[in-house]
XYZ file of C-alpha atoms in Angstrom:
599
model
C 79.124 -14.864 1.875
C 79.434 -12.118 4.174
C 77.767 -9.779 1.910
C 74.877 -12.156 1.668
C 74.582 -12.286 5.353
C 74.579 -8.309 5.692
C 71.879 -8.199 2.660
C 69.838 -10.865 4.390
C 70.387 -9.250 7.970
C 69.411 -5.626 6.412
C 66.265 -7.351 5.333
C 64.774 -8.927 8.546
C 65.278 -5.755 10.462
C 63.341 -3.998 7.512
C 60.465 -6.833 7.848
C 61.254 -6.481 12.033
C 60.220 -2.505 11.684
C 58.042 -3.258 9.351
C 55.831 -5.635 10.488
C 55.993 -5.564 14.539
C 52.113 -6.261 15.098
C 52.003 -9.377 12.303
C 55.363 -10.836 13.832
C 54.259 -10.221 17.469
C 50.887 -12.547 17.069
C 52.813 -15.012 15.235
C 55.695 -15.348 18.222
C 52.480 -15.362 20.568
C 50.712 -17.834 18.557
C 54.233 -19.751 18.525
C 55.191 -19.505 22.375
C 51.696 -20.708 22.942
C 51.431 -23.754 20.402
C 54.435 -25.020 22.582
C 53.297 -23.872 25.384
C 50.255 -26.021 25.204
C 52.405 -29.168 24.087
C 54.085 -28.799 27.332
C 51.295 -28.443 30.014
C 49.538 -31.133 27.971
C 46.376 -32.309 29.893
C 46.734 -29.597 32.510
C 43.905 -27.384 33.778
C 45.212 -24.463 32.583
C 46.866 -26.021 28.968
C 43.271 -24.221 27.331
C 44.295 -21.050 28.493
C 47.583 -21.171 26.564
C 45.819 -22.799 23.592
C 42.882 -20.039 23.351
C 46.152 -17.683 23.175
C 47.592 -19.564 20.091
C 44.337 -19.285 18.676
C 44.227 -15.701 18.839
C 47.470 -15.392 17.757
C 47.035 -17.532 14.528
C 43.465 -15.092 13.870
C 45.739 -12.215 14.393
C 48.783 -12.712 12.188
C 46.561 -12.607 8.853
C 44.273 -9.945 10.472
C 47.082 -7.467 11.518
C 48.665 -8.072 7.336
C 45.393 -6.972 6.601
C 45.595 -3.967 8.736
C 48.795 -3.346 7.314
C 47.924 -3.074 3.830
C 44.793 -0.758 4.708
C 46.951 1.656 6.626
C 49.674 1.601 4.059
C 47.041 2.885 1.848
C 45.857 5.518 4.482
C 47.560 5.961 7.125
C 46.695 5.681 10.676
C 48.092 2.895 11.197
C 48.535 3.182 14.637
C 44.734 3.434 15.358
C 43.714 0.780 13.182
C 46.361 -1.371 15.298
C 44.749 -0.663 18.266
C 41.497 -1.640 17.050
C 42.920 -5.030 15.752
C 44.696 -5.946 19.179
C 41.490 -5.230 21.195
C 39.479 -7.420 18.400
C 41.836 -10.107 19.023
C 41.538 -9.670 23.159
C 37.731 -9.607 22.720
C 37.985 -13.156 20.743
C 40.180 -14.432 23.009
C 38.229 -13.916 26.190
C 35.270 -14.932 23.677
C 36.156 -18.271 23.825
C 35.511 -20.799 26.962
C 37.862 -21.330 29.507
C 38.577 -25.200 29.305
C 38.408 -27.866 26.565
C 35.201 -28.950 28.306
C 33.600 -25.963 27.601
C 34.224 -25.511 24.273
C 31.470 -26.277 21.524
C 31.123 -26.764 17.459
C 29.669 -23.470 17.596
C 33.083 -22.209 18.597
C 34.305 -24.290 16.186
C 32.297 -22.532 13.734
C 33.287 -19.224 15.214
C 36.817 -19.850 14.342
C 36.369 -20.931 11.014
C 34.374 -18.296 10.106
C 36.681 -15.442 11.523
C 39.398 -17.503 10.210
C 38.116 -17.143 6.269
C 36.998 -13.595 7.151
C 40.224 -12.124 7.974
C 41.975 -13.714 4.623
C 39.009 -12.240 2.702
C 39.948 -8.869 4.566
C 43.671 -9.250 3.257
C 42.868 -9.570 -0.095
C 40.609 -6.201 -0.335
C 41.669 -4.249 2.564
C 44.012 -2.384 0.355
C 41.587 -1.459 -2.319
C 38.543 0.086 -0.990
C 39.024 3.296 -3.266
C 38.939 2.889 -6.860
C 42.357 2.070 -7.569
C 42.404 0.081 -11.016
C 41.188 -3.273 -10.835
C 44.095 -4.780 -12.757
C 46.539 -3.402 -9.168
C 43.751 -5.071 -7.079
C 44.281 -8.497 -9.579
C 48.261 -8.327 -9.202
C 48.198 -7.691 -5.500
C 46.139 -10.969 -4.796
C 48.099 -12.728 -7.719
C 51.543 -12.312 -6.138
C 49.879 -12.676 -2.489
C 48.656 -16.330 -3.892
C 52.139 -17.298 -5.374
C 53.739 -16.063 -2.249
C 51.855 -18.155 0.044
C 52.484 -21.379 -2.362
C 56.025 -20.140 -2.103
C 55.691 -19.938 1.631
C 54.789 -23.389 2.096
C 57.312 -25.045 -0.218
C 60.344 -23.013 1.848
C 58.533 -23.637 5.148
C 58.225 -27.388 4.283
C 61.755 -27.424 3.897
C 62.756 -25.685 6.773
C 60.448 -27.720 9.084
C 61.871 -30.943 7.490
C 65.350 -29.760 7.563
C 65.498 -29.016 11.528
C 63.175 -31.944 12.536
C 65.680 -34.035 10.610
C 68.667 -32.449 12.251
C 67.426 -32.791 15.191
C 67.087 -36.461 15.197
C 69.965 -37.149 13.914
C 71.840 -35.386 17.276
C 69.382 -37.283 19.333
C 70.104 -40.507 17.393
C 74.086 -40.416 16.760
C 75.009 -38.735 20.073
C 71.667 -40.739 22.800
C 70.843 -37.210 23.734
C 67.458 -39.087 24.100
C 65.335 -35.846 23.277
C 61.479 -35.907 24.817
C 59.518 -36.908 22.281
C 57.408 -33.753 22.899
C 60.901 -31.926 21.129
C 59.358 -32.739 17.780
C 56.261 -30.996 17.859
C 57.055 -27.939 19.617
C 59.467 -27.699 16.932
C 57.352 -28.477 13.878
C 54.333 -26.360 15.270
C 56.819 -23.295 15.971
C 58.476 -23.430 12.613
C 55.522 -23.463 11.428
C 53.921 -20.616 12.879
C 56.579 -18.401 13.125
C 58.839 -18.871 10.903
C 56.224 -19.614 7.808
C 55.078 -16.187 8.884
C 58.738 -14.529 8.532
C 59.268 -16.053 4.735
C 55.821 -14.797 4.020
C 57.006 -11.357 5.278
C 60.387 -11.483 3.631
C 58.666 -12.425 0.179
C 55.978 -9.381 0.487
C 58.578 -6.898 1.548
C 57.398 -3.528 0.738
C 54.077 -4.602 1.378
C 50.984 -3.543 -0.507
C 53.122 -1.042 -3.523
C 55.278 -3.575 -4.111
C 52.719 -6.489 -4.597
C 50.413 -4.197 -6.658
C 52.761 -3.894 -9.471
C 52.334 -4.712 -12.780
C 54.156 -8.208 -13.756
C 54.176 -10.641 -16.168
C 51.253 -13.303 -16.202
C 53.013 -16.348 -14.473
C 53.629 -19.063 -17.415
C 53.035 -22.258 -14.648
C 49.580 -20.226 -13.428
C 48.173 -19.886 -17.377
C 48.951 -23.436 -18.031
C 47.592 -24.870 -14.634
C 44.565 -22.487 -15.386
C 44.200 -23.398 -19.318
C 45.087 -26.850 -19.248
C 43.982 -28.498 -15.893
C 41.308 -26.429 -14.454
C 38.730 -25.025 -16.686
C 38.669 -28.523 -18.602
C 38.054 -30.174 -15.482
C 35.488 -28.046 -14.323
C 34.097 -28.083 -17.768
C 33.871 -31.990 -17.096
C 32.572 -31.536 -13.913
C 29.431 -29.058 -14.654
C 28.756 -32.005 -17.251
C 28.386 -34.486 -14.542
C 26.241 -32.313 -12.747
C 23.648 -31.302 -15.732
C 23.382 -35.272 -16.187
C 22.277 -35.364 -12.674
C 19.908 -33.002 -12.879
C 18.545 -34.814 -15.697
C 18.331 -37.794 -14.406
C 16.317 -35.744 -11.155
C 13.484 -34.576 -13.594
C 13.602 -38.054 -15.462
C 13.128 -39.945 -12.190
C 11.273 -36.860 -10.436
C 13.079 -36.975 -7.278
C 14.504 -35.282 -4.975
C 17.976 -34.620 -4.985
C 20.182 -35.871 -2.543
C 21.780 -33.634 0.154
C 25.306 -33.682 -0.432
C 24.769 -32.338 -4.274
C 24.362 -28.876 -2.463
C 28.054 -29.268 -1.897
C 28.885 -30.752 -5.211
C 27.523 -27.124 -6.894
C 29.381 -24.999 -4.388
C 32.554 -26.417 -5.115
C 31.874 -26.244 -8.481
C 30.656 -22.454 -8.334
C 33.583 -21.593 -5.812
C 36.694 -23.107 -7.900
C 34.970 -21.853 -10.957
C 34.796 -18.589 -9.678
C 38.419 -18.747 -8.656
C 39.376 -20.003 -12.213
C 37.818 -17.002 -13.724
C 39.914 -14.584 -11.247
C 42.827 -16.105 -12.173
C 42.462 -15.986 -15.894
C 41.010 -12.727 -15.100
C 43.758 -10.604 -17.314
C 43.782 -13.158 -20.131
C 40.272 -12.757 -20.938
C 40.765 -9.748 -23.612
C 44.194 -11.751 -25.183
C 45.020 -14.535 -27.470
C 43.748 -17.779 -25.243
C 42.708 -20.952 -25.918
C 38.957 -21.389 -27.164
C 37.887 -23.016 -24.242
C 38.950 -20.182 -21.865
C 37.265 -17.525 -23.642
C 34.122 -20.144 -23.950
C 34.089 -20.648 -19.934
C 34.627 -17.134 -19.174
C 31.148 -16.106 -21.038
C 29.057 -18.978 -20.197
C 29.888 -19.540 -16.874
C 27.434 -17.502 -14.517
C 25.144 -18.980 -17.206
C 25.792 -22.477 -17.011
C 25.429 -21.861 -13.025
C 21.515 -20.813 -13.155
C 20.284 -24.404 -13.276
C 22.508 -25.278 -10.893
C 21.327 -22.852 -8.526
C 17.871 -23.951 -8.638
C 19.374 -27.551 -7.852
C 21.237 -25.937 -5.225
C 17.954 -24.189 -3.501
C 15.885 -27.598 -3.624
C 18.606 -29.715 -2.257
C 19.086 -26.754 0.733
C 15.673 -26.618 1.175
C 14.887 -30.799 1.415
C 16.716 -30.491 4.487
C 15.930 -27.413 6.114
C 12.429 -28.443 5.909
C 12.476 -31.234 7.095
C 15.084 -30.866 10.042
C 15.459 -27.555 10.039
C 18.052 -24.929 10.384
C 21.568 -26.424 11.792
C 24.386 -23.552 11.523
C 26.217 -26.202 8.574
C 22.269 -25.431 6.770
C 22.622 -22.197 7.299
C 25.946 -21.257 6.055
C 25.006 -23.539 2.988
C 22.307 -21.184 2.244
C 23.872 -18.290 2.559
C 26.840 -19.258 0.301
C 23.537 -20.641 -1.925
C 22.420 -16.571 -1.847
C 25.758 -15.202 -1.843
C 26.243 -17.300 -5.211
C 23.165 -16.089 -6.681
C 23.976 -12.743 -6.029
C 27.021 -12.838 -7.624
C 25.617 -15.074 -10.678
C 23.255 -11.481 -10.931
C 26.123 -8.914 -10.800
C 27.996 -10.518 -13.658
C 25.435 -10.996 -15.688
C 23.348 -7.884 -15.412
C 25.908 -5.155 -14.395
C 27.735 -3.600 -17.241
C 30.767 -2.061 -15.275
C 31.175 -5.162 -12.820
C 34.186 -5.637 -10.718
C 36.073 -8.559 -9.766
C 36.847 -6.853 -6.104
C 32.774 -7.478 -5.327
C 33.281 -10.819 -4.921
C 35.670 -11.429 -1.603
C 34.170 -7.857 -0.622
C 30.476 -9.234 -0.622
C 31.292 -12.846 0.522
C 33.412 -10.908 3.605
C 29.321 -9.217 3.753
C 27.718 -12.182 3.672
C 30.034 -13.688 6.490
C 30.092 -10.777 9.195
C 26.054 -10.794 8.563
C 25.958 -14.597 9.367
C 28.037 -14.204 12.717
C 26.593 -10.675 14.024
C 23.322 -9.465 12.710
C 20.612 -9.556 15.593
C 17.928 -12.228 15.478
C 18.371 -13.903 11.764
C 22.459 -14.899 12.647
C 23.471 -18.529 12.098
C 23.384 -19.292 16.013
C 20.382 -17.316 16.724
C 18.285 -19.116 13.565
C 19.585 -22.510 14.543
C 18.542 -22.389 18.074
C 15.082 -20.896 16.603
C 14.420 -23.974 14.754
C 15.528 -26.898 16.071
C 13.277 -25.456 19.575
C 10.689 -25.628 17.595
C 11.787 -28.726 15.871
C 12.105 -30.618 19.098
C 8.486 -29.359 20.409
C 7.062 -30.253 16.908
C 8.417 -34.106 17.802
C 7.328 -34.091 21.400
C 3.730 -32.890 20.389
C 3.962 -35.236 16.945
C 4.702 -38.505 18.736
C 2.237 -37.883 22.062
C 5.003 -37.755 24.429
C 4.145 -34.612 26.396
C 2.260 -34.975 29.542
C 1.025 -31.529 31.001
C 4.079 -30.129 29.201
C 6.751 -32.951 30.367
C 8.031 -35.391 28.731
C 6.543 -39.164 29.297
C 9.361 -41.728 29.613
C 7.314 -44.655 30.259
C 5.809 -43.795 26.741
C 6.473 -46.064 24.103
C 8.348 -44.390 21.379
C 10.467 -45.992 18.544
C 13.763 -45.971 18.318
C 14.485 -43.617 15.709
C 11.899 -41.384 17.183
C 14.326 -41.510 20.475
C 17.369 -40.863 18.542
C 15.861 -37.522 16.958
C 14.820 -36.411 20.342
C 18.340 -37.501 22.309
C 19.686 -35.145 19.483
C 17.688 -32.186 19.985
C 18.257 -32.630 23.299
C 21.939 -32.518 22.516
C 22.146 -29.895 19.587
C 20.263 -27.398 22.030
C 22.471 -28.095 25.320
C 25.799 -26.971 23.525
C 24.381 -23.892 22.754
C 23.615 -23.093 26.118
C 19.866 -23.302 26.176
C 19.573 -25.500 29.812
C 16.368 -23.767 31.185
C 14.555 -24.091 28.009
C 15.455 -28.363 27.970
C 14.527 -28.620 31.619
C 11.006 -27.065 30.860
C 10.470 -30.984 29.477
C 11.673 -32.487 32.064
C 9.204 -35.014 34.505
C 10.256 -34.033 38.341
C 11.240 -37.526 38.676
C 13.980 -36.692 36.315
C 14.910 -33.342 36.945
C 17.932 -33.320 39.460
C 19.308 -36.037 37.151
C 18.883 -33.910 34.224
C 19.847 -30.362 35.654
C 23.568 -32.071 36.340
C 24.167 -33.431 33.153
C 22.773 -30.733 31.055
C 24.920 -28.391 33.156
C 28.271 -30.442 33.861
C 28.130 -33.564 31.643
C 26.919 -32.204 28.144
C 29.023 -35.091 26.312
C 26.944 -37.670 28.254
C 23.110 -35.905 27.250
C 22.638 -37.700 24.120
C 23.134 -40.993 25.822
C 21.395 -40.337 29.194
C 18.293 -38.890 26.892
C 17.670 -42.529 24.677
C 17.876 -44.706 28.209
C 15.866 -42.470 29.919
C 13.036 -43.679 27.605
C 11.945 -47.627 29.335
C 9.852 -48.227 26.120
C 11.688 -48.205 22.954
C 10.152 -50.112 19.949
C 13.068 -51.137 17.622
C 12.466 -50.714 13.939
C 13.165 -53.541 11.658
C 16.565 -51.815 10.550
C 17.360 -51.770 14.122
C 16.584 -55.390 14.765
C 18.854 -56.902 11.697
C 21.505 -54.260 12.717
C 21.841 -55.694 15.739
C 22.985 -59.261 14.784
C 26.518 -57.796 14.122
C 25.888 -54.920 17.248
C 26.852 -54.859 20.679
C 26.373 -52.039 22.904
C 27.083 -51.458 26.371
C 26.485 -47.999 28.984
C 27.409 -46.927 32.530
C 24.912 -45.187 34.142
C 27.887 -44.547 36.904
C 28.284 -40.507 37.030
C 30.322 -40.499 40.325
C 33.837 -42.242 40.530
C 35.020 -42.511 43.949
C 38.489 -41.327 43.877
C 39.522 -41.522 47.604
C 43.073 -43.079 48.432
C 43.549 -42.754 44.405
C 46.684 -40.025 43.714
C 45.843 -39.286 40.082
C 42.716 -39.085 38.026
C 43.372 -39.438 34.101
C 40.900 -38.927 31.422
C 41.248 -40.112 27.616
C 38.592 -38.709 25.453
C 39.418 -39.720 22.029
C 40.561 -43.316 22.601
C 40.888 -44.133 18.635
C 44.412 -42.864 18.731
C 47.654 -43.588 20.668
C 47.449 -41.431 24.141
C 50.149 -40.056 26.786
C 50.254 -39.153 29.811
C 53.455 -38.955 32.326
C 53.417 -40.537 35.831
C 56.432 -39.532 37.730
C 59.258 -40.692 35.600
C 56.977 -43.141 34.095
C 55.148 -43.037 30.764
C 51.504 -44.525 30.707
C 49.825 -45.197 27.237
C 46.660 -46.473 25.324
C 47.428 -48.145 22.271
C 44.385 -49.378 19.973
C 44.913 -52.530 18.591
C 43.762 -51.675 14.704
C 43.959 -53.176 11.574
C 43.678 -49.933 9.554
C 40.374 -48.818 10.511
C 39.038 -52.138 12.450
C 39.631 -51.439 16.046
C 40.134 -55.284 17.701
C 41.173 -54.802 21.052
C 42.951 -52.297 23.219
C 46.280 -52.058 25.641
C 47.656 -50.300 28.332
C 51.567 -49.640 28.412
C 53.136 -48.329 31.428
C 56.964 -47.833 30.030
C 59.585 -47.588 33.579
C 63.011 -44.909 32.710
C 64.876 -47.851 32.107
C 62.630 -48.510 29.226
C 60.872 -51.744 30.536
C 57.581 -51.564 29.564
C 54.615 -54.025 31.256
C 51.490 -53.872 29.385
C 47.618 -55.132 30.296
C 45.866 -56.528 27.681
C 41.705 -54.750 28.093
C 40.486 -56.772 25.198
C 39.401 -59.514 26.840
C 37.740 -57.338 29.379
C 35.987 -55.338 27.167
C 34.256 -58.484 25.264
C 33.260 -59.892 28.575
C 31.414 -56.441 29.016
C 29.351 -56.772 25.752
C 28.079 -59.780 26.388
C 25.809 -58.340 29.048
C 24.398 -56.771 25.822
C 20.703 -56.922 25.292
C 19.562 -57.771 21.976
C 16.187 -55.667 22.629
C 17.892 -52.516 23.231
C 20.088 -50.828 20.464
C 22.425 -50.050 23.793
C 22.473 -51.829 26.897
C 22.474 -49.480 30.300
C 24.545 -51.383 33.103
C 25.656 -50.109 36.433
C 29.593 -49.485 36.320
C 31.969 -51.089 33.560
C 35.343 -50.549 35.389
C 38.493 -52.911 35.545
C 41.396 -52.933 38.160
C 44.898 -54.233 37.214
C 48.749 -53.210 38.527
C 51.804 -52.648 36.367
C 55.184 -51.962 38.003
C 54.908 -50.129 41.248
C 51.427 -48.509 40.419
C 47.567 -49.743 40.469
C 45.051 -48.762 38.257
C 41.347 -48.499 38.555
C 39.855 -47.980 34.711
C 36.478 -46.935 33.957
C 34.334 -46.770 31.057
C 31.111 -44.874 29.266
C 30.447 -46.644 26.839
C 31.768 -49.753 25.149
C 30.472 -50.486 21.085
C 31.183 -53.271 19.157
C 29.688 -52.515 15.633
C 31.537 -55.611 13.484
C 32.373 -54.845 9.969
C 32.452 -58.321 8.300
C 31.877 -60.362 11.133
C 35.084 -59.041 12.664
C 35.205 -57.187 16.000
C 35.601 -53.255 15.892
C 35.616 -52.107 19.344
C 35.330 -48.547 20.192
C 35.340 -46.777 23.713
C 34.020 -43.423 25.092
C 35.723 -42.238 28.086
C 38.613 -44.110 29.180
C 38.885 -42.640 33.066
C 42.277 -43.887 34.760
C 42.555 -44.136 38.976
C 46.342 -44.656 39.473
C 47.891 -44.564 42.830
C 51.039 -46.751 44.015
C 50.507 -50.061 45.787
């Protein structure tokens, strides 16, 4: 036992030395997750999250860096260069929760997939032998499935420990315990077995090995037959496009990229196998499959294209199309290039990618913000309701026509693009406008639709309605004087916390798996007494001042005031829907703002 100790000892300090920059991001990324847990609602609990996300970005970016400098050297430089990437995204990203945007969202993502592309080909931009470039990202793939079993167990094995102490011995833990656990394990220590399993690094996962049995069957058996199903399904569609002659229908786009993508990753994986003994239906899929993906393509292109035309370029339309291009280019290589490579494929996609996020002009953000201006001045000028370059509200307008525009409206304002919005904007409307499009984006879409007094509700609308109730505070301002402690619950579909003094305040939504009924407020005392207030009945009193000519009904202030144990609460609301499913009520809420001060 001791031995095994020394052995396993011997080897962390190896991965320690090894790896400082990849362990350092991870324990950042780690200290920060829990971090964020702790000063949960805080001003500042962004700042510590923006650091986990940097810290997450870096751990598989800094590997990456690792295996390029094992194969060149300077690794201290090209360290340097990947901690001042990693400050650069950080202070890249907004300072609060408010602040942040899908397009950071998309930022993330996109950096996210980059830097795993980077791992798998950082290694092997000389011309070492392809089949060392095929073994290094085989053994990187069955390490990280191996990394998530032991992690799983790990995680499950402390969490579990840990509640039995709190349970046998009323240590009564903070429920927060469990997390900050979980997300640390998780981060940090899934990051160490990862380490431990790759060892040596880059000449140790390069080696030749035998082809994994479990990988050939999953790969002969369950993969290629299914996707062999699957690219029937699709040829049937497209037959039954030019039978009908119709267009096809947007989400087939993603159909054919999930196809082409998992195909693509079939073929790298039987990659070795291709020249052996294999079954028939291997050696068939290998040869025909950039074939069988021509048709598709064309599918692909008119699908992308249905929908860019018609509401243009979104950065979801654009990254489409660019996997749509990226696929076509790779369909190309295979077919027409005698001495291709499987290394062009993550090495063009990670291409593709740092073109979509960087190059000037024709980038994802820079195209979508293109169209959709143009877009929205195409359906101001379309529909008439530009006066002398300002927008008409008294116009009449139909509803869906309002909708498109609220959305613009709404699309544009995350991305920053204020002054070019308030160029539409009527004086009378313009103060109004300039503080919501500045300090209230969530609220723009809304404001926009009841800002029009002359909506003409299309027949959908009008039979929607019988089982649709909508109600809207135009209230912006809450007065807050002689109130201690202002509380704001966003996402209201799930259970929320929030500490008061020794007290513990929650929202529960009353739900019948994914009918929302009702809702309640707990207020739990340290003794464990918990007083509740039932908003339900509230909240239905509120939609009945529903109008059935307006999809959503404007009214001055929804707000409620109640007291549980020694506190009083003042609650406000955005926006209250009832949209029944079935004739039953599913209530949902924007916005839940709690006053609380003690009576």
């Amino acid at each position: 036992m001791i031995t095994k100790f020394k052995e396993i000892w011997g080897k962390t300090d190896d991965i320690i030395l090894r790896y400082p920059m990849v362990l350092t991001t991870a324990l950042i990324a780690a200290i920060s997750a829990v971090v964020a847990i702790e000063i949960d609602h805080q001003d500042n609990q962004f700042l510590v999250t923006k650091l986990a996300f940097a810290g997450c970005l870096g751990i598989s970016l800094m590997f990456g860096i690792k295996m390029l400098s094992q194969r060149i050297g300077k690794g201290l430089l090209l360290e340097i260069l990947g901690a001042a990437f990693l400050v650069w995204f950080y202070f890249y990203l907004p300072d609060s929760e408010k602040q942040f945007t899908e397009v950071n969202g998309f930022v993330i993502f996109a950096l996210v997939i980059l830097s795993h592309l980077f791992v798998s080909f950082s290694g092997f931009l000389n011309k070492k032998p392809e089949l060392n470039f095929w073994q290094f990202n085989k053994n990187l793939f069955i390490n990280i499935f191996l990394t998530a079993v032991f992690t799983g167990v790990l995680v499950l094995g402390v969490v579990l420990a840990i509640l039995a102490v709190d349970k046998l011995f009323d240590f009564n833990f903070n429920n927060n315990l469990y997390p900050k656990t979980i997300l640390f394990l998780a981060i940090l220590g899934s990051t160490f077995i990862f380490l431990i399993f790759n060892d040596k690094g880059i000449f140790q996962l390069e080696k030749d090995g035998n082809y994994p049995q479990i990988l050939k069957f999953f790969t002969q058996f369950v993969l290629i037959p299914l996707l062999l199903i699957y690219v029937t399904i699709l040829y049937f569609y497209a037959g039954k496009i030019l039978i009908n002659w119709e267009l096809p229908r947007g989400w087939v786009s993603y159909l054919i990229l999930i196809y082409s993508v998992v195909g693509i990753l079939a073929l790298l994986l039987v990659h070795p196998l291709k020249e052996e003994s294999a079954k028939s239906w291997v050696k068939v899929f290998s040869k025909i499959f950039y074939y069988t993906l021509i048709p598709l393509l064309v599918l692909l292109f008119v699908a992308i294209f249905t929908r860019i035309l018609e509401y243009g370029y979104t950065e979801p339309r654009y990254f489409v199309l660019l996997l749509a291009i990226w696929l076509t280019t790779v369909v190309f290589y295979f077919i027409f290039y005698k001495k291709a490579t499987i290394k062009f494929v993550p090495i063009s996609l990670f291409i593709f990618g740092v073109f979509a996020l960087i190059f000037p002009y024709v980038n994802a953000f820079s195209t979508a913000k293109r169209s959709q201006k143009t877009e929205l001045q195409q359906i101001l000028t379309k529909n008439q309701l530009l006066e002398k370059g300002k927008i008409n509200f008294e116009k009449a307008i139909q509803d869906s026509v309002a909708t498109e525009v609220a959305n613009k409206f709404q699309f544009l304002n995350e991305r920053k693009q204020q002054a070019f919005l308030l160029n539409f904007i009527p004086k009378t409307h313009l103060s109004k406008f300039k503080k919501i499009l500045e300090k209230e984006r969530y609220m723009v879409n809304s404001e926009m639709r009841i800002s029009f007094q002359n909506i003409i509700k299309s027949k959908e609308v009008n039979a929607y309605k019988s089982d649709y109730q909508g109600v809207f505070s135009n209230k912006r301002n809450y007065d807050i004087q002689n109130y201690e402690k202002l509380i704001v619950f966003s996402n209201t579909d799930i259970q929320n916390e929030e500490q008061l003094d020794d007290y513990i305040l929650k929202t529960k939504p009353i739900k019948d798996a994914y009918i929302f009924s009702g809702y309640i407020i707990d207020l739990e005392s340290p003794t464990k007494v918990t007083q509740s207030y039932d908003l339900t009945p509230f909240l239905k009193k509120q939609l009945e001042k529903d109008n059935a000519d307006q999809l959503i009904t404007p009214i001055e202030e929804i707000s409620t005031e109640f007291d549980l144990h020694q506190y009083h609460f003042k609650v406000y609301f955005s926006e209250i829907i009832n949209d029944k499913d079935n004739k039953k009520d599913n209530i949902s809420l924007r916005d839940m703002i709690i006053l609380v001060k003690k009576k």
